[in-house]
Amino acid sequence: MSARLIDGKALAAQVRSELAARVAALTARGITPGLAVMLVGDDPASAIYVRNKIKACEETGIRSYAIHLPATVTQQELLARIRAWNADINVHGILVQLPLPPPFDAQRVIESIDPRKDVDGLHPENAGLLLLGRPQLPSCTPAGVMRMLEAAGCNPAGQHAVVIGRSIMVGRPMAMLLLAADATVTLCHSRTPDLSAITRQADILIAAAGRRGLVTADMVKPGAVVIDVGIHRTPDGRVVGDVDFDQVRHVAGALSPVPGGVGPMTIAMLLHNTVRAAELAVDAARGRGVQSASD
Ligand code: NAD
């Protein structure tokens, strides 16, 4: 048996072309969606992620405002920059590339972002709305996974979904979105005993542990839908995931590859959240009686 591939790259291209139409509609009304991106320090992987995000904005018609600050910047300077973006009507989304180098307090920085511009979905207000089943700007990676499940024809309702990893950015919001879609959800983490006994029960298995090759074929129920969130670079320069792809593809019913799976969808959902934030800002302005340039 060979699993169907869930092609995140092709799906992301489709999402981006739908978004380009929405951006064009906003631009015609005098509003160009804008995403502000902050990179702090010199982490090479973070620099690549930021570059990819800016390029994706340009290709979709979203204006980007990128700033690269040295690791020596003070937390006050960093917070002042975010305050300026919060007040800037041309900025609809704000993204601080994580992780921040020490000694920055990432949580405090995230909490300083206007929740209406929090396109990473990490502000407590957005996390709370997600918990209440009313996501406004859901975290990009889990939102991208939900779109991948949909594209694979997998409806989570009534299915047993197992998520490996409980991070604020991936595992927890992932579990909440699956729950909102009526799955029965098990959230596993580094202290979960006998992980494979649980994963073998999964109709949907989401691997987000950040452990290369953690999910082996014997941990997967035949026919399960497996989404690999992990990203690792091997010593010989290949990019691989948390799932042992070559083994698991013989057991799973559908499987997302790395690269070309969740990664491109995370960026597509960042753009999606930025456009959504811009549309919500327009609606809010109309509600206050503020006219756009073309009204
Ligand atoms: P993290 O380190 O913050 O969290 C990892 C989680 O996995 C923790 O909750 C931990 O308890 C759990 N875990 C670790 N080892 C485990 C084990 N052996 N068994 C069970 N649980 C275990 O990581 P993160 O930010 O959630 O990212 C996870 C992975 O996803 C990383 O490889 C990261 O690079 C990748 N990632 C990819 C994208 C993307 O766009 N494709 C986005 C975000 C993160």
Short mmCIF file of C-alpha atoms and ligand atoms in Angstrom, two decimals:
data_model
loop_
_atom_site.label_atom_id
_atom_site.label_comp_id
_atom_site.label_asym_id
_atom_site.label_seq_id
_atom_site.Cartn_x
_atom_site.Cartn_y
_atom_site.Cartn_z
CA MET A 1 0.00 0.00 0.00
CA SER A 2 1.25 3.49 -0.77
CA ALA A 3 -0.18 6.60 0.86
CA ARG A 4 -1.70 9.43 -1.15
CA LEU A 5 0.52 12.49 -0.96
CA ILE A 6 -1.00 15.61 0.57
CA ASP A 7 0.73 18.22 -1.54
CA GLY A 8 1.04 21.34 0.62
CA LYS A 9 2.93 23.23 -2.04
CA ALA A 10 0.15 22.88 -4.64
CA LEU A 11 -2.54 23.66 -2.05
CA ALA A 12 -0.63 26.74 -0.87
CA ALA A 13 -0.43 27.99 -4.47
CA GLN A 14 -4.21 27.61 -4.73
CA VAL A 15 -4.79 29.46 -1.43
CA ARG A 16 -2.45 32.23 -2.52
CA SER A 17 -4.19 32.74 -5.84
CA GLU A 18 -7.57 32.98 -4.02
CA LEU A 19 -6.00 35.51 -1.67
CA ALA A 20 -4.56 37.55 -4.55
CA ALA A 21 -8.16 38.13 -5.73
CA ARG A 22 -9.20 39.31 -2.25
CA VAL A 23 -6.14 41.58 -2.06
CA ALA A 24 -7.04 43.04 -5.47
CA ALA A 25 -10.61 43.72 -4.24
CA LEU A 26 -9.28 45.52 -1.15
CA THR A 27 -6.71 47.46 -3.17
CA ALA A 28 -9.46 48.62 -5.54
CA ARG A 29 -11.13 50.14 -2.46
CA GLY A 30 -7.95 51.99 -1.53
CA ILE A 31 -6.66 49.53 1.08
CA THR A 32 -3.53 47.48 0.46
CA PRO A 33 -3.11 44.80 3.15
CA GLY A 34 0.17 45.31 4.99
CA LEU A 35 2.25 42.86 7.02
CA ALA A 36 4.99 44.09 9.36
CA VAL A 37 7.70 41.54 10.12
CA MET A 38 10.31 41.86 12.84
CA LEU A 39 13.50 39.82 12.86
CA VAL A 40 15.82 40.14 15.86
CA GLY A 41 19.37 38.79 15.88
CA ASP A 42 21.26 36.66 13.39
CA ASP A 43 19.68 33.20 13.43
CA PRO A 44 20.16 31.99 9.82
CA ALA A 45 17.02 29.78 9.81
CA SER A 46 14.87 32.69 11.05
CA ALA A 47 16.37 34.94 8.36
CA ILE A 48 15.35 32.41 5.67
CA TYR A 49 11.80 32.11 7.08
CA VAL A 50 11.43 35.91 7.10
CA ARG A 51 12.76 36.21 3.55
CA ASN A 52 10.26 33.57 2.35
CA LYS A 53 7.39 35.36 4.08
CA ILE A 54 8.28 38.72 2.52
CA LYS A 55 8.60 37.14 -0.92
CA ALA A 56 5.19 35.47 -0.51
CA CYS A 57 3.66 38.86 0.45
CA GLU A 58 5.08 40.50 -2.65
CA GLU A 59 3.73 37.73 -4.89
CA THR A 60 0.25 38.13 -3.41
CA GLY A 61 0.06 41.94 -3.55
CA ILE A 62 0.46 42.36 0.23
CA ARG A 63 2.75 45.21 1.25
CA SER A 64 5.48 44.14 3.67
CA TYR A 65 7.28 46.27 6.24
CA ALA A 66 10.30 44.30 7.38
CA ILE A 67 12.72 45.35 10.08
CA HIS A 68 15.87 43.54 11.13
CA LEU A 69 17.10 44.57 14.59
CA PRO A 70 20.41 43.54 16.16
CA ALA A 71 20.29 41.21 19.18
CA THR A 72 21.66 44.19 21.17
CA VAL A 73 18.40 46.13 20.80
CA THR A 74 16.63 46.76 24.10
CA GLN A 75 13.24 45.28 24.92
CA GLN A 76 11.94 48.87 25.24
CA GLU A 77 13.04 49.70 21.68
CA LEU A 78 11.45 46.53 20.43
CA LEU A 79 8.16 47.27 22.21
CA ALA A 80 8.22 50.86 20.91
CA ARG A 81 8.45 49.54 17.34
CA ILE A 82 5.44 47.31 17.92
CA ARG A 83 3.48 50.22 19.42
CA ALA A 84 4.22 52.21 16.27
CA TRP A 85 2.94 49.37 14.07
CA ASN A 86 -0.14 48.97 16.29
CA ALA A 87 -0.99 52.61 15.55
CA ASP A 88 -0.16 52.48 11.82
CA ILE A 89 -3.33 52.12 9.70
CA ASN A 90 -1.29 50.71 6.81
CA VAL A 91 -0.16 47.76 8.93
CA HIS A 92 -2.86 45.09 9.27
CA GLY A 93 -0.69 42.23 10.48
CA ILE A 94 2.34 42.11 12.81
CA LEU A 95 4.65 39.13 13.03
CA VAL A 96 7.62 38.80 15.35
CA GLN A 97 9.81 35.95 14.10
CA LEU A 98 10.30 33.45 16.92
CA PRO A 99 12.32 32.35 18.72
CA LEU A 100 13.64 35.67 19.98
CA PRO A 101 17.25 35.51 21.16
CA PRO A 102 17.83 35.74 24.93
CA PRO A 103 17.13 37.71 27.06
CA PHE A 104 13.96 38.91 25.32
CA ASP A 105 10.65 38.04 26.92
CA ALA A 106 8.77 36.65 23.90
CA GLN A 107 5.48 36.40 25.77
CA ARG A 108 5.60 40.07 26.75
CA VAL A 109 6.44 41.04 23.17
CA ILE A 110 3.51 38.99 21.79
CA GLU A 111 1.16 40.52 24.35
CA SER A 112 2.15 44.00 23.19
CA ILE A 113 0.76 43.30 19.70
CA ASP A 114 -2.74 44.60 19.00
CA PRO A 115 -4.79 41.33 18.96
CA ARG A 116 -6.53 42.50 15.77
CA LYS A 117 -3.10 42.53 14.08
CA ASP A 118 -1.79 39.33 15.69
CA VAL A 119 -1.58 37.27 12.49
CA ASP A 120 0.39 34.51 14.25
CA GLY A 121 -2.61 33.97 16.54
CA LEU A 122 -0.46 33.85 19.68
CA HIS A 123 -1.89 36.78 21.67
CA PRO A 124 -3.85 35.59 24.74
CA GLU A 125 -7.01 37.14 23.30
CA ASN A 126 -6.74 35.09 20.10
CA ALA A 127 -5.70 31.97 22.02
CA GLY A 128 -8.78 32.49 24.24
CA LEU A 129 -11.12 32.90 21.27
CA LEU A 130 -9.73 29.67 19.86
CA LEU A 131 -10.41 27.92 23.17
CA LEU A 132 -13.98 29.21 23.04
CA GLY A 133 -14.37 27.73 19.56
CA ARG A 134 -14.52 31.19 17.93
CA PRO A 135 -11.10 31.55 16.27
CA GLN A 136 -10.54 34.99 14.77
CA LEU A 137 -6.91 34.74 13.69
CA PRO A 138 -5.86 31.10 14.36
CA SER A 139 -2.18 30.12 14.47
CA CYS A 140 -0.90 29.68 10.94
CA THR A 141 0.56 26.16 11.10
CA PRO A 142 -2.50 24.45 12.66
CA ALA A 143 -4.82 26.43 10.36
CA GLY A 144 -2.75 25.21 7.42
CA VAL A 145 -3.02 21.61 8.63
CA MET A 146 -6.82 21.93 8.78
CA ARG A 147 -6.85 23.09 5.15
CA MET A 148 -4.65 20.13 4.22
CA LEU A 149 -7.05 17.68 5.89
CA GLU A 150 -9.93 19.26 4.01
CA ALA A 151 -8.04 19.03 0.71
CA ALA A 152 -7.30 15.37 1.43
CA GLY A 153 -11.05 14.75 1.80
CA CYS A 154 -10.62 14.03 5.50
CA ASN A 155 -13.46 15.30 7.69
CA PRO A 156 -12.27 15.17 11.34
CA ALA A 157 -15.83 14.85 12.73
CA GLY A 158 -16.10 11.67 14.77
CA GLN A 159 -12.51 10.66 14.03
CA HIS A 160 -9.84 10.04 16.63
CA ALA A 161 -7.15 12.69 16.09
CA VAL A 162 -3.86 12.33 17.91
CA VAL A 163 -1.54 15.34 18.12
CA ILE A 164 2.08 14.80 19.19
CA GLY A 165 3.40 18.02 20.75
CA ARG A 166 1.76 20.58 23.04
CA SER A 167 3.54 23.81 22.09
CA ILE A 168 1.71 27.11 22.20
CA MET A 169 2.37 27.66 18.51
CA VAL A 170 1.48 24.25 17.08
CA GLY A 171 0.24 21.40 19.30
CA ARG A 172 -2.28 23.17 21.53
CA PRO A 173 -4.01 25.28 18.86
CA MET A 174 -3.96 22.21 16.61
CA ALA A 175 -5.88 20.23 19.24
CA MET A 176 -8.39 23.08 19.62
CA LEU A 177 -9.06 23.35 15.88
CA LEU A 178 -9.55 19.58 15.61
CA LEU A 179 -11.89 19.66 18.59
CA ALA A 180 -13.86 22.51 16.98
CA ALA A 181 -14.15 20.25 13.92
CA ASP A 182 -15.74 17.55 16.14
CA ALA A 183 -12.79 15.17 16.31
CA THR A 184 -12.08 13.20 19.49
CA VAL A 185 -8.65 14.59 20.33
CA THR A 186 -5.72 13.12 22.25
CA LEU A 187 -2.84 15.51 22.89
CA CYS A 188 0.49 13.75 23.53
CA HIS A 189 3.76 15.26 24.71
CA SER A 190 7.20 14.39 26.00
CA ARG A 191 5.79 12.97 29.27
CA THR A 192 3.23 10.72 27.58
CA PRO A 193 4.01 7.06 28.37
CA ASP A 194 3.71 4.48 25.58
CA LEU A 195 3.20 6.98 22.78
CA SER A 196 2.88 4.32 20.10
CA ALA A 197 -0.08 2.64 21.88
CA ILE A 198 -1.93 5.93 21.46
CA THR A 199 -0.77 6.84 17.96
CA ARG A 200 -1.82 3.40 16.69
CA GLN A 201 -5.42 4.36 17.52
CA ALA A 202 -5.29 7.54 15.47
CA ASP A 203 -7.42 8.02 12.38
CA ILE A 204 -5.64 11.37 12.03
CA LEU A 205 -2.08 11.70 13.31
CA ILE A 206 -0.38 15.10 13.54
CA ALA A 207 3.35 14.91 14.32
CA ALA A 208 4.68 18.14 15.84
CA ALA A 209 7.28 17.00 18.37
CA GLY A 210 10.38 18.42 16.70
CA ARG A 211 12.01 14.95 16.83
CA ARG A 212 13.40 13.73 13.55
CA GLY A 213 11.97 10.35 12.47
CA LEU A 214 9.96 9.93 15.70
CA VAL A 215 6.94 8.41 13.94
CA THR A 216 7.76 5.00 12.54
CA ALA A 217 5.52 2.64 10.57
CA ASP A 218 4.64 0.50 13.61
CA MET A 219 3.14 3.62 15.28
CA VAL A 220 0.62 4.24 12.50
CA LYS A 221 -2.81 2.65 12.04
CA PRO A 222 -3.17 1.31 8.49
CA GLY A 223 -5.01 3.86 6.35
CA ALA A 224 -4.55 6.77 8.79
CA VAL A 225 -4.10 10.35 7.58
CA VAL A 226 -0.67 11.53 8.76
CA ILE A 227 0.45 15.16 8.73
CA ASP A 228 4.11 15.88 9.42
CA VAL A 229 4.75 19.32 10.93
CA GLY A 230 8.40 18.73 11.90
CA ILE A 231 11.27 20.36 10.05
CA HIS A 232 14.86 19.18 10.44
CA ARG A 233 17.96 19.69 8.36
CA THR A 234 20.16 16.59 8.09
CA PRO A 235 23.97 16.85 8.17
CA ASP A 236 23.98 16.24 4.39
CA GLY A 237 21.64 19.22 3.87
CA ARG A 238 18.31 17.44 3.29
CA VAL A 239 15.11 18.68 4.95
CA VAL A 240 13.09 15.97 6.72
CA GLY A 241 10.23 15.77 9.22
CA ASP A 242 9.14 14.01 12.41
CA VAL A 243 7.76 11.12 10.35
CA ASP A 244 9.86 8.38 8.83
CA PHE A 245 8.43 9.07 5.39
CA ASP A 246 9.87 6.07 3.54
CA GLN A 247 8.42 3.61 6.07
CA VAL A 248 5.15 5.32 6.94
CA ARG A 249 4.02 5.83 3.34
CA HIS A 250 3.51 2.06 3.12
CA VAL A 251 1.05 2.11 6.04
CA ALA A 252 -0.75 5.48 6.01
CA GLY A 253 -3.70 6.20 3.75
CA ALA A 254 -2.54 9.79 3.16
CA LEU A 255 0.68 11.51 4.16
CA SER A 256 2.15 15.01 3.87
CA PRO A 257 5.77 15.23 2.72
CA VAL A 258 8.59 17.35 4.14
CA PRO A 259 9.51 19.57 2.39
CA GLY A 260 6.45 20.57 0.38
CA GLY A 261 3.84 19.84 3.05
CA VAL A 262 2.99 21.96 6.08
CA GLY A 263 5.75 24.56 5.49
CA PRO A 264 4.23 26.23 2.40
CA MET A 265 0.77 26.08 4.00
CA THR A 266 2.03 27.91 7.11
CA ILE A 267 3.09 30.83 4.92
CA ALA A 268 -0.16 30.71 2.94
CA MET A 269 -2.15 30.94 6.18
CA LEU A 270 -0.02 33.86 7.37
CA LEU A 271 -1.04 35.69 4.21
CA HIS A 272 -4.62 34.55 4.78
CA ASN A 273 -4.64 35.97 8.31
CA THR A 274 -3.17 39.26 7.06
CA VAL A 275 -5.88 39.64 4.41
CA ARG A 276 -8.53 38.66 6.96
CA ALA A 277 -7.16 41.22 9.45
CA ALA A 278 -7.32 43.89 6.71
CA GLU A 279 -10.91 42.94 5.83
CA LEU A 280 -11.92 43.05 9.50
CA ALA A 281 -10.24 46.46 9.87
CA VAL A 282 -12.21 47.74 6.87
CA ASP A 283 -15.46 46.40 8.34
CA ALA A 284 -14.67 47.96 11.71
CA ALA A 285 -13.87 51.32 10.07
CA ARG A 286 -17.15 51.22 8.13
CA GLY A 287 -18.96 50.47 11.38
CA ARG A 288 -17.41 53.65 12.82
CA GLY A 289 -18.42 55.60 9.71
CA VAL A 290 -14.86 56.02 8.44
CA GLN A 291 -14.69 56.10 4.64
CA SER A 292 -11.93 54.51 2.56
CA ALA A 293 -10.23 56.43 -0.26
CA SER A 294 -12.57 54.95 -2.89
CA ASP A 295 -15.88 55.05 -0.96
P1 NAD B 1 8.43 22.77 20.58
O1 NAD B 1 9.80 22.28 20.87
O2 NAD B 1 7.97 24.07 21.12
O3 NAD B 1 7.39 21.67 21.12
C1 NAD B 1 7.61 20.31 20.90
C2 NAD B 1 6.54 19.51 21.63
O4 NAD B 1 6.73 18.14 21.35
C3 NAD B 1 6.57 19.67 23.13
O5 NAD B 1 5.26 19.90 23.59
C4 NAD B 1 7.09 18.33 23.66
O6 NAD B 1 6.44 17.95 24.85
C5 NAD B 1 6.72 17.38 22.54
N1 NAD B 1 7.68 16.28 22.40
C6 NAD B 1 9.01 16.36 22.28
N2 NAD B 1 9.56 15.14 22.18
C7 NAD B 1 8.55 14.26 22.24
C8 NAD B 1 8.48 12.84 22.21
N3 NAD B 1 9.57 12.08 22.08
N4 NAD B 1 7.26 12.28 22.31
C9 NAD B 1 6.14 13.03 22.44
N5 NAD B 1 6.15 14.37 22.47
C10 NAD B 1 7.34 14.98 22.37
O7 NAD B 1 8.26 22.70 19.00
P2 NAD B 1 7.19 23.40 18.01
O8 NAD B 1 7.47 24.84 17.90
O9 NAD B 1 5.81 22.95 18.37
O10 NAD B 1 7.62 22.71 16.64
C11 NAD B 1 7.56 21.31 16.47
C12 NAD B 1 8.21 20.96 15.15
O11 NAD B 1 7.46 21.57 14.12
C13 NAD B 1 9.64 21.47 14.98
O12 NAD B 1 10.35 20.53 14.18
C14 NAD B 1 9.47 22.77 14.23
O13 NAD B 1 10.61 23.10 13.47
C15 NAD B 1 8.32 22.41 13.34
N6 NAD B 1 7.52 23.54 12.90
C16 NAD B 1 7.21 23.56 11.59
C17 NAD B 1 6.42 24.58 11.09
C18 NAD B 1 6.10 24.58 9.64
O14 NAD B 1 5.69 25.59 9.10
N7 NAD B 1 6.24 23.44 8.95
C19 NAD B 1 5.95 25.58 11.93
C20 NAD B 1 6.24 25.51 13.29
C21 NAD B 1 7.04 24.48 13.77
#
